[in-house]
Amino acid sequence: MVALLAVLFVQSISEKLKNITHWVPFGALLGAILAAFSPTAPELMFYESYQIDNLSQFFKALVFLGLAICSANAIRNQSLGKANRADYFFFMFMSSFGLLLLSSTIELFTIYISLELASYSLYILLPLRNNDPRAVEGTIKYALFGAVATAIGLFGISYIIAGQHTTYIHELATMSWSFADNPMALIGLGMFFMAFIYKLALFPFHFWAPDVYQGASNETAAFAATLPKIGAIVILVRLMALAPGVEVKTILAIFAALSMTIGNLFALVQRDVKRLLAYSSVAHAGFIVMGLVAGGSYGLAAASYYALVYVVMNLTIFWVITRLSDNGRNIYINDLRGLYSTAPVLAFVLAVAAFALVGLPPTAGFTGKLFLLNSAWGEGYHWLVIVAVINTALAIFYYLNLVRHAYTLDQVVPTKINVSLTGTSVAVVLAAGVIYLGVLPQSIFDMLMRASNVLFF
């Protein structure tokens, strides 16, 4: 990643090289392959603040894979001027670099610095949309909410230091996290969590998501909707392995239930597809936290698997949206009318992504939610499982409404959609990935179970 950043930096300051960015997705794809096949034996580095293990390499491969798809999507970003193109990819990769560091860092201050590296690059990336004030408005809200969440997280670290006298996660794992034994440390851990549930857009830190999704360009929204959440999830998985007291778990379970319900209710009335996906991401954050609350190897593996599923599902539907929007405008639900006749492959991929986001078999969304529901039920969170099932039923209305517009309604004004062979091929591969993760999840889930087991020893 450092080498890729160096090349992009040289391109960003060279007038002759600014527009030569077609290699970018292939560079990220190479990173994904290297991360997937690199050694995974647990090893500590950099004064025990950085750890390589199965979990870190899984999330690094996921970050690189998501980055490859996002950058391939952004190659045709119509919202950018040519002068900004190399700068745009430089900050996208810099943000991803912060996420890669988050995947391996196991010391609280190093985690905090990695989080800020990922966040500040994203703050620069989001408003890069020509002459659209909504992009600036969304970015300001994102930065302001982010500053508050960061401040709370820093206060949390100070409480943890005062209570436990260390910031290394492998040392914190040997200490008590019950409210009765060490209330200050547990309160600090809860505050530190908030810096990451903000990134996850979990209730009550979700207010930024609809405006950021709607204001950013379609390609940037695809990046902001997926990759930053990977960094948040890997840290939350490592922190939940500390087995925090029931007080923190109960609060997170309540946040998860409210996040699922509020996200789905607001999504029902949205007409802008990106705004709809923003509220649906709030609901999906609740599902992910359900696995974290369940805890244990199974619960943490379920949350990690759903992170993979979430990224693939969302990148699939965003790929369709960006193909439909040649001029970079936002896509509304009515724009999907008659898609089956003008672009039948995209209509099929849209349907697969929508079925997966609902959680219908045999898609990845169904299998991912099944793992999460099993984990929560097994740990006695029966009420949370019932809330999740009710919310899945709610989500059917607005996701299948997309499919209804694409397949059962005709276009008001006939328009032609030009989709390249490459664009169609990638869409089909993404749809195949959604189905593969739903039908054959066991090998990946077993690997995640082994990775989660290591966290408890």
PDB file of N, CA and C in Angstrom, residues 197-265:
ATOM      1  N   ILE A 197     -18.807   3.048  16.864  1.00  0.00           N
ATOM      2  CA  ILE A 197     -20.204   2.872  16.459  1.00  0.00           C
ATOM      3  C   ILE A 197     -20.669   4.092  15.657  1.00  0.00           C
ATOM      4  N   TYR A 198     -19.950   5.216  15.807  1.00  0.00           N
ATOM      5  CA  TYR A 198     -20.210   6.368  14.938  1.00  0.00           C
ATOM      6  C   TYR A 198     -19.853   6.015  13.488  1.00  0.00           C
ATOM      7  N   LYS A 199     -18.691   5.406  13.298  1.00  0.00           N
ATOM      8  CA  LYS A 199     -18.287   4.994  11.949  1.00  0.00           C
ATOM      9  C   LYS A 199     -19.263   3.978  11.370  1.00  0.00           C
ATOM     10  N   LEU A 200     -19.814   3.163  12.259  1.00  0.00           N
ATOM     11  CA  LEU A 200     -20.736   2.114  11.823  1.00  0.00           C
ATOM     12  C   LEU A 200     -22.126   2.677  11.513  1.00  0.00           C
ATOM     13  N   ALA A 201     -22.352   3.966  11.881  1.00  0.00           N
ATOM     14  CA  ALA A 201     -23.667   4.619  11.714  1.00  0.00           C
ATOM     15  C   ALA A 201     -24.740   3.916  12.534  1.00  0.00           C
ATOM     16  N   LEU A 202     -24.362   3.496  13.731  1.00  0.00           N
ATOM     17  CA  LEU A 202     -25.337   2.866  14.634  1.00  0.00           C
ATOM     18  C   LEU A 202     -26.071   3.957  15.410  1.00  0.00           C
ATOM     19  N   PHE A 203     -27.371   3.757  15.658  1.00  0.00           N
ATOM     20  CA  PHE A 203     -28.120   4.666  16.511  1.00  0.00           C
ATOM     21  C   PHE A 203     -27.411   4.800  17.860  1.00  0.00           C
ATOM     22  N   PRO A 204     -27.244   5.972  18.440  1.00  0.00           N
ATOM     23  CA  PRO A 204     -27.733   7.297  18.033  1.00  0.00           C
ATOM     24  C   PRO A 204     -26.691   8.121  17.299  1.00  0.00           C
ATOM     25  N   PHE A 205     -25.715   7.475  16.657  1.00  0.00           N
ATOM     26  CA  PHE A 205     -24.663   8.200  15.937  1.00  0.00           C
ATOM     27  C   PHE A 205     -24.846   8.044  14.417  1.00  0.00           C
ATOM     28  N   HIS A 206     -26.097   8.009  13.977  1.00  0.00           N
ATOM     29  CA  HIS A 206     -26.368   7.709  12.569  1.00  0.00           C
ATOM     30  C   HIS A 206     -26.762   8.927  11.751  1.00  0.00           C
ATOM     31  N   PHE A 207     -26.882  10.115  12.384  1.00  0.00           N
ATOM     32  CA  PHE A 207     -27.507  11.257  11.708  1.00  0.00           C
ATOM     33  C   PHE A 207     -26.727  11.728  10.478  1.00  0.00           C
ATOM     34  N   TRP A 208     -25.433  11.447  10.460  1.00  0.00           N
ATOM     35  CA  TRP A 208     -24.621  11.912   9.331  1.00  0.00           C
ATOM     36  C   TRP A 208     -24.876  11.108   8.051  1.00  0.00           C
ATOM     37  N   ALA A 209     -25.259   9.848   8.197  1.00  0.00           N
ATOM     38  CA  ALA A 209     -25.264   8.930   7.058  1.00  0.00           C
ATOM     39  C   ALA A 209     -26.154   9.377   5.884  1.00  0.00           C
ATOM     40  N   PRO A 210     -27.446   9.723   6.100  1.00  0.00           N
ATOM     41  CA  PRO A 210     -28.280  10.069   4.929  1.00  0.00           C
ATOM     42  C   PRO A 210     -27.747  11.263   4.145  1.00  0.00           C
ATOM     43  N   ASP A 211     -27.290  12.305   4.852  1.00  0.00           N
ATOM     44  CA  ASP A 211     -26.800  13.498   4.149  1.00  0.00           C
ATOM     45  C   ASP A 211     -25.484  13.232   3.428  1.00  0.00           C
ATOM     46  N   VAL A 212     -24.618  12.427   4.027  1.00  0.00           N
ATOM     47  CA  VAL A 212     -23.337  12.120   3.380  1.00  0.00           C
ATOM     48  C   VAL A 212     -23.563  11.268   2.133  1.00  0.00           C
ATOM     49  N   TYR A 213     -24.408  10.251   2.241  1.00  0.00           N
ATOM     50  CA  TYR A 213     -24.682   9.393   1.091  1.00  0.00           C
ATOM     51  C   TYR A 213     -25.301  10.203  -0.045  1.00  0.00           C
ATOM     52  N   GLN A 214     -26.277  11.051   0.310  1.00  0.00           N
ATOM     53  CA  GLN A 214     -26.991  11.818  -0.714  1.00  0.00           C
ATOM     54  C   GLN A 214     -26.099  12.891  -1.327  1.00  0.00           C
ATOM     55  N   GLY A 215     -25.270  13.537  -0.502  1.00  0.00           N
ATOM     56  CA  GLY A 215     -24.468  14.649  -0.987  1.00  0.00           C
ATOM     57  C   GLY A 215     -23.250  14.217  -1.781  1.00  0.00           C
ATOM     58  N   ALA A 216     -22.617  13.128  -1.393  1.00  0.00           N
ATOM     59  CA  ALA A 216     -21.405  12.681  -2.089  1.00  0.00           C
ATOM     60  C   ALA A 216     -21.755  12.141  -3.472  1.00  0.00           C
ATOM     61  N   SER A 217     -20.769  12.128  -4.350  1.00  0.00           N
ATOM     62  CA  SER A 217     -21.000  11.518  -5.663  1.00  0.00           C
ATOM     63  C   SER A 217     -21.300  10.033  -5.481  1.00  0.00           C
ATOM     64  N   ASN A 218     -21.924   9.421  -6.480  1.00  0.00           N
ATOM     65  CA  ASN A 218     -22.304   8.006  -6.358  1.00  0.00           C
ATOM     66  C   ASN A 218     -21.100   7.122  -6.053  1.00  0.00           C
ATOM     67  N   GLU A 219     -19.976   7.410  -6.701  1.00  0.00           N
ATOM     68  CA  GLU A 219     -18.779   6.583  -6.526  1.00  0.00           C
ATOM     69  C   GLU A 219     -18.183   6.758  -5.135  1.00  0.00           C
ATOM     70  N   THR A 220     -18.144   8.014  -4.658  1.00  0.00           N
ATOM     71  CA  THR A 220     -17.615   8.267  -3.312  1.00  0.00           C
ATOM     72  C   THR A 220     -18.543   7.690  -2.246  1.00  0.00           C
ATOM     73  N   ALA A 221     -19.834   7.779  -2.484  1.00  0.00           N
ATOM     74  CA  ALA A 221     -20.795   7.208  -1.530  1.00  0.00           C
ATOM     75  C   ALA A 221     -20.598   5.698  -1.408  1.00  0.00           C
ATOM     76  N   ALA A 222     -20.278   5.036  -2.535  1.00  0.00           N
ATOM     77  CA  ALA A 222     -20.032   3.587  -2.484  1.00  0.00           C
ATOM     78  C   ALA A 222     -18.849   3.278  -1.574  1.00  0.00           C
ATOM     79  N   PHE A 223     -17.826   4.118  -1.638  1.00  0.00           N
ATOM     80  CA  PHE A 223     -16.651   3.932  -0.770  1.00  0.00           C
ATOM     81  C   PHE A 223     -17.007   4.215   0.690  1.00  0.00           C
ATOM     82  N   ALA A 224     -17.656   5.373   0.935  1.00  0.00           N
ATOM     83  CA  ALA A 224     -17.973   5.778   2.311  1.00  0.00           C
ATOM     84  C   ALA A 224     -18.968   4.822   2.965  1.00  0.00           C
ATOM     85  N   ALA A 225     -19.797   4.159   2.160  1.00  0.00           N
ATOM     86  CA  ALA A 225     -20.825   3.273   2.708  1.00  0.00           C
ATOM     87  C   ALA A 225     -20.277   1.913   3.117  1.00  0.00           C
ATOM     88  N   THR A 226     -19.078   1.594   2.682  1.00  0.00           N
ATOM     89  CA  THR A 226     -18.602   0.222   2.888  1.00  0.00           C
ATOM     90  C   THR A 226     -17.278   0.142   3.663  1.00  0.00           C
ATOM     91  N   LEU A 227     -16.209   0.674   3.099  1.00  0.00           N
ATOM     92  CA  LEU A 227     -14.883   0.409   3.672  1.00  0.00           C
ATOM     93  C   LEU A 227     -14.663   0.956   5.085  1.00  0.00           C
ATOM     94  N   PRO A 228     -15.055   2.214   5.392  1.00  0.00           N
ATOM     95  CA  PRO A 228     -14.831   2.688   6.770  1.00  0.00           C
ATOM     96  C   PRO A 228     -15.478   1.786   7.820  1.00  0.00           C
ATOM     97  N   LYS A 229     -16.559   1.124   7.448  1.00  0.00           N
ATOM     98  CA  LYS A 229     -17.236   0.258   8.416  1.00  0.00           C
ATOM     99  C   LYS A 229     -16.432  -1.007   8.701  1.00  0.00           C
ATOM    100  N   ILE A 230     -15.598  -1.416   7.744  1.00  0.00           N
ATOM    101  CA  ILE A 230     -14.742  -2.582   7.984  1.00  0.00           C
ATOM    102  C   ILE A 230     -13.772  -2.288   9.123  1.00  0.00           C
ATOM    103  N   GLY A 231     -13.178  -1.069   9.079  1.00  0.00           N
ATOM    104  CA  GLY A 231     -12.244  -0.687  10.148  1.00  0.00           C
ATOM    105  C   GLY A 231     -12.918  -0.653  11.502  1.00  0.00           C
ATOM    106  N   ALA A 232     -14.150  -0.148  11.544  1.00  0.00           N
ATOM    107  CA  ALA A 232     -14.876  -0.094  12.820  1.00  0.00           C
ATOM    108  C   ALA A 232     -15.179  -1.494  13.332  1.00  0.00           C
ATOM    109  N   ILE A 233     -15.579  -2.384  12.431  1.00  0.00           N
ATOM    110  CA  ILE A 233     -15.985  -3.725  12.867  1.00  0.00           C
ATOM    111  C   ILE A 233     -14.798  -4.513  13.420  1.00  0.00           C
ATOM    112  N   VAL A 234     -13.632  -4.434  12.768  1.00  0.00           N
ATOM    113  CA  VAL A 234     -12.492  -5.233  13.251  1.00  0.00           C
ATOM    114  C   VAL A 234     -12.070  -4.778  14.649  1.00  0.00           C
ATOM    115  N   ILE A 235     -12.118  -3.459  14.911  1.00  0.00           N
ATOM    116  CA  ILE A 235     -11.759  -2.989  16.249  1.00  0.00           C
ATOM    117  C   ILE A 235     -12.817  -3.411  17.270  1.00  0.00           C
ATOM    118  N   LEU A 236     -14.085  -3.301  16.909  1.00  0.00           N
ATOM    119  CA  LEU A 236     -15.147  -3.708  17.842  1.00  0.00           C
ATOM    120  C   LEU A 236     -15.059  -5.207  18.139  1.00  0.00           C
ATOM    121  N   VAL A 237     -14.685  -6.007  17.142  1.00  0.00           N
ATOM    122  CA  VAL A 237     -14.515  -7.448  17.378  1.00  0.00           C
ATOM    123  C   VAL A 237     -13.400  -7.685  18.401  1.00  0.00           C
ATOM    124  N   ARG A 238     -12.275  -7.002  18.226  1.00  0.00           N
ATOM    125  CA  ARG A 238     -11.160  -7.188  19.174  1.00  0.00           C
ATOM    126  C   ARG A 238     -11.545  -6.700  20.576  1.00  0.00           C
ATOM    127  N   LEU A 239     -12.277  -5.583  20.653  1.00  0.00           N
ATOM    128  CA  LEU A 239     -12.643  -5.051  21.976  1.00  0.00           C
ATOM    129  C   LEU A 239     -13.703  -5.915  22.661  1.00  0.00           C
ATOM    130  N   MET A 240     -14.637  -6.473  21.885  1.00  0.00           N
ATOM    131  CA  MET A 240     -15.663  -7.321  22.501  1.00  0.00           C
ATOM    132  C   MET A 240     -15.071  -8.628  23.009  1.00  0.00           C
ATOM    133  N   ALA A 241     -13.884  -9.006  22.488  1.00  0.00           N
ATOM    134  CA  ALA A 241     -13.212 -10.200  23.005  1.00  0.00           C
ATOM    135  C   ALA A 241     -12.698  -9.979  24.424  1.00  0.00           C
ATOM    136  N   LEU A 242     -12.694  -8.717  24.894  1.00  0.00           N
ATOM    137  CA  LEU A 242     -12.317  -8.443  26.285  1.00  0.00           C
ATOM    138  C   LEU A 242     -13.417  -8.893  27.244  1.00  0.00           C
ATOM    139  N   ALA A 243     -14.569  -9.279  26.707  1.00  0.00           N
ATOM    140  CA  ALA A 243     -15.725  -9.696  27.512  1.00  0.00           C
ATOM    141  C   ALA A 243     -16.139  -8.596  28.478  1.00  0.00           C
ATOM    142  N   PRO A 244     -16.574  -7.432  27.947  1.00  0.00           N
ATOM    143  CA  PRO A 244     -16.999  -6.333  28.826  1.00  0.00           C
ATOM    144  C   PRO A 244     -18.239  -6.719  29.620  1.00  0.00           C
ATOM    145  N   GLY A 245     -18.492  -5.973  30.687  1.00  0.00           N
ATOM    146  CA  GLY A 245     -19.604  -6.287  31.579  1.00  0.00           C
ATOM    147  C   GLY A 245     -20.955  -6.251  30.886  1.00  0.00           C
ATOM    148  N   VAL A 246     -21.942  -6.827  31.559  1.00  0.00           N
ATOM    149  CA  VAL A 246     -23.282  -6.939  30.972  1.00  0.00           C
ATOM    150  C   VAL A 246     -23.898  -5.563  30.733  1.00  0.00           C
ATOM    151  N   GLU A 247     -23.423  -4.548  31.484  1.00  0.00           N
ATOM    152  CA  GLU A 247     -23.977  -3.199  31.302  1.00  0.00           C
ATOM    153  C   GLU A 247     -23.713  -2.685  29.883  1.00  0.00           C
ATOM    154  N   VAL A 248     -22.459  -2.850  29.413  1.00  0.00           N
ATOM    155  CA  VAL A 248     -22.111  -2.398  28.062  1.00  0.00           C
ATOM    156  C   VAL A 248     -22.868  -3.204  27.013  1.00  0.00           C
ATOM    157  N   LYS A 249     -22.955  -4.518  27.230  1.00  0.00           N
ATOM    158  CA  LYS A 249     -23.657  -5.370  26.263  1.00  0.00           C
ATOM    159  C   LYS A 249     -25.135  -5.002  26.169  1.00  0.00           C
ATOM    160  N   THR A 250     -25.739  -4.699  27.319  1.00  0.00           N
ATOM    161  CA  THR A 250     -27.166  -4.350  27.320  1.00  0.00           C
ATOM    162  C   THR A 250     -27.401  -3.045  26.566  1.00  0.00           C
ATOM    163  N   ILE A 251     -26.534  -2.055  26.804  1.00  0.00           N
ATOM    164  CA  ILE A 251     -26.681  -0.776  26.095  1.00  0.00           C
ATOM    165  C   ILE A 251     -26.513  -0.981  24.588  1.00  0.00           C
ATOM    166  N   LEU A 252     -25.517  -1.769  24.201  1.00  0.00           N
ATOM    167  CA  LEU A 252     -25.299  -2.025  22.770  1.00  0.00           C
ATOM    168  C   LEU A 252     -26.486  -2.774  22.161  1.00  0.00           C
ATOM    169  N   ALA A 253     -27.065  -3.708  22.931  1.00  0.00           N
ATOM    170  CA  ALA A 253     -28.227  -4.465  22.419  1.00  0.00           C
ATOM    171  C   ALA A 253     -29.409  -3.528  22.194  1.00  0.00           C
ATOM    172  N   ILE A 254     -29.607  -2.584  23.110  1.00  0.00           N
ATOM    173  CA  ILE A 254     -30.705  -1.612  22.942  1.00  0.00           C
ATOM    174  C   ILE A 254     -30.431  -0.720  21.729  1.00  0.00           C
ATOM    175  N   PHE A 255     -29.188  -0.256  21.590  1.00  0.00           N
ATOM    176  CA  PHE A 255     -28.817   0.548  20.413  1.00  0.00           C
ATOM    177  C   PHE A 255     -29.059  -0.240  19.124  1.00  0.00           C
ATOM    178  N   ALA A 256     -28.722  -1.538  19.152  1.00  0.00           N
ATOM    179  CA  ALA A 256     -28.901  -2.373  17.955  1.00  0.00           C
ATOM    180  C   ALA A 256     -30.369  -2.467  17.582  1.00  0.00           C
ATOM    181  N   ALA A 257     -31.233  -2.696  18.576  1.00  0.00           N
ATOM    182  CA  ALA A 257     -32.678  -2.817  18.310  1.00  0.00           C
ATOM    183  C   ALA A 257     -33.228  -1.504  17.757  1.00  0.00           C
ATOM    184  N   LEU A 258     -32.845  -0.377  18.378  1.00  0.00           N
ATOM    185  CA  LEU A 258     -33.330   0.924  17.912  1.00  0.00           C
ATOM    186  C   LEU A 258     -32.775   1.249  16.522  1.00  0.00           C
ATOM    187  N   SER A 259     -31.522   0.860  16.282  1.00  0.00           N
ATOM    188  CA  SER A 259     -30.900   1.144  14.987  1.00  0.00           C
ATOM    189  C   SER A 259     -31.622   0.387  13.866  1.00  0.00           C
ATOM    190  N   MET A 260     -31.915  -0.890  14.103  1.00  0.00           N
ATOM    191  CA  MET A 260     -32.643  -1.675  13.105  1.00  0.00           C
ATOM    192  C   MET A 260     -34.015  -1.063  12.830  1.00  0.00           C
ATOM    193  N   THR A 261     -34.726  -0.701  13.881  1.00  0.00           N
ATOM    194  CA  THR A 261     -36.105  -0.219  13.738  1.00  0.00           C
ATOM    195  C   THR A 261     -36.154   1.162  13.093  1.00  0.00           C
ATOM    196  N   ILE A 262     -35.348   2.095  13.620  1.00  0.00           N
ATOM    197  CA  ILE A 262     -35.369   3.465  13.082  1.00  0.00           C
ATOM    198  C   ILE A 262     -34.856   3.479  11.642  1.00  0.00           C
ATOM    199  N   GLY A 263     -33.785   2.746  11.380  1.00  0.00           N
ATOM    200  CA  GLY A 263     -33.242   2.703  10.023  1.00  0.00           C
ATOM    201  C   GLY A 263     -34.269   2.197   9.022  1.00  0.00           C
ATOM    202  N   ASN A 264     -34.960   1.118   9.356  1.00  0.00           N
ATOM    203  CA  ASN A 264     -35.941   0.551   8.422  1.00  0.00           C
ATOM    204  C   ASN A 264     -37.175   1.433   8.263  1.00  0.00           C
ATOM    205  N   LEU A 265     -37.650   2.039   9.361  1.00  0.00           N
ATOM    206  CA  LEU A 265     -38.840   2.898   9.268  1.00  0.00           C
ATOM    207  C   LEU A 265     -38.576   4.117   8.386  1.00  0.00           C
TER     208      LEU A 265
END
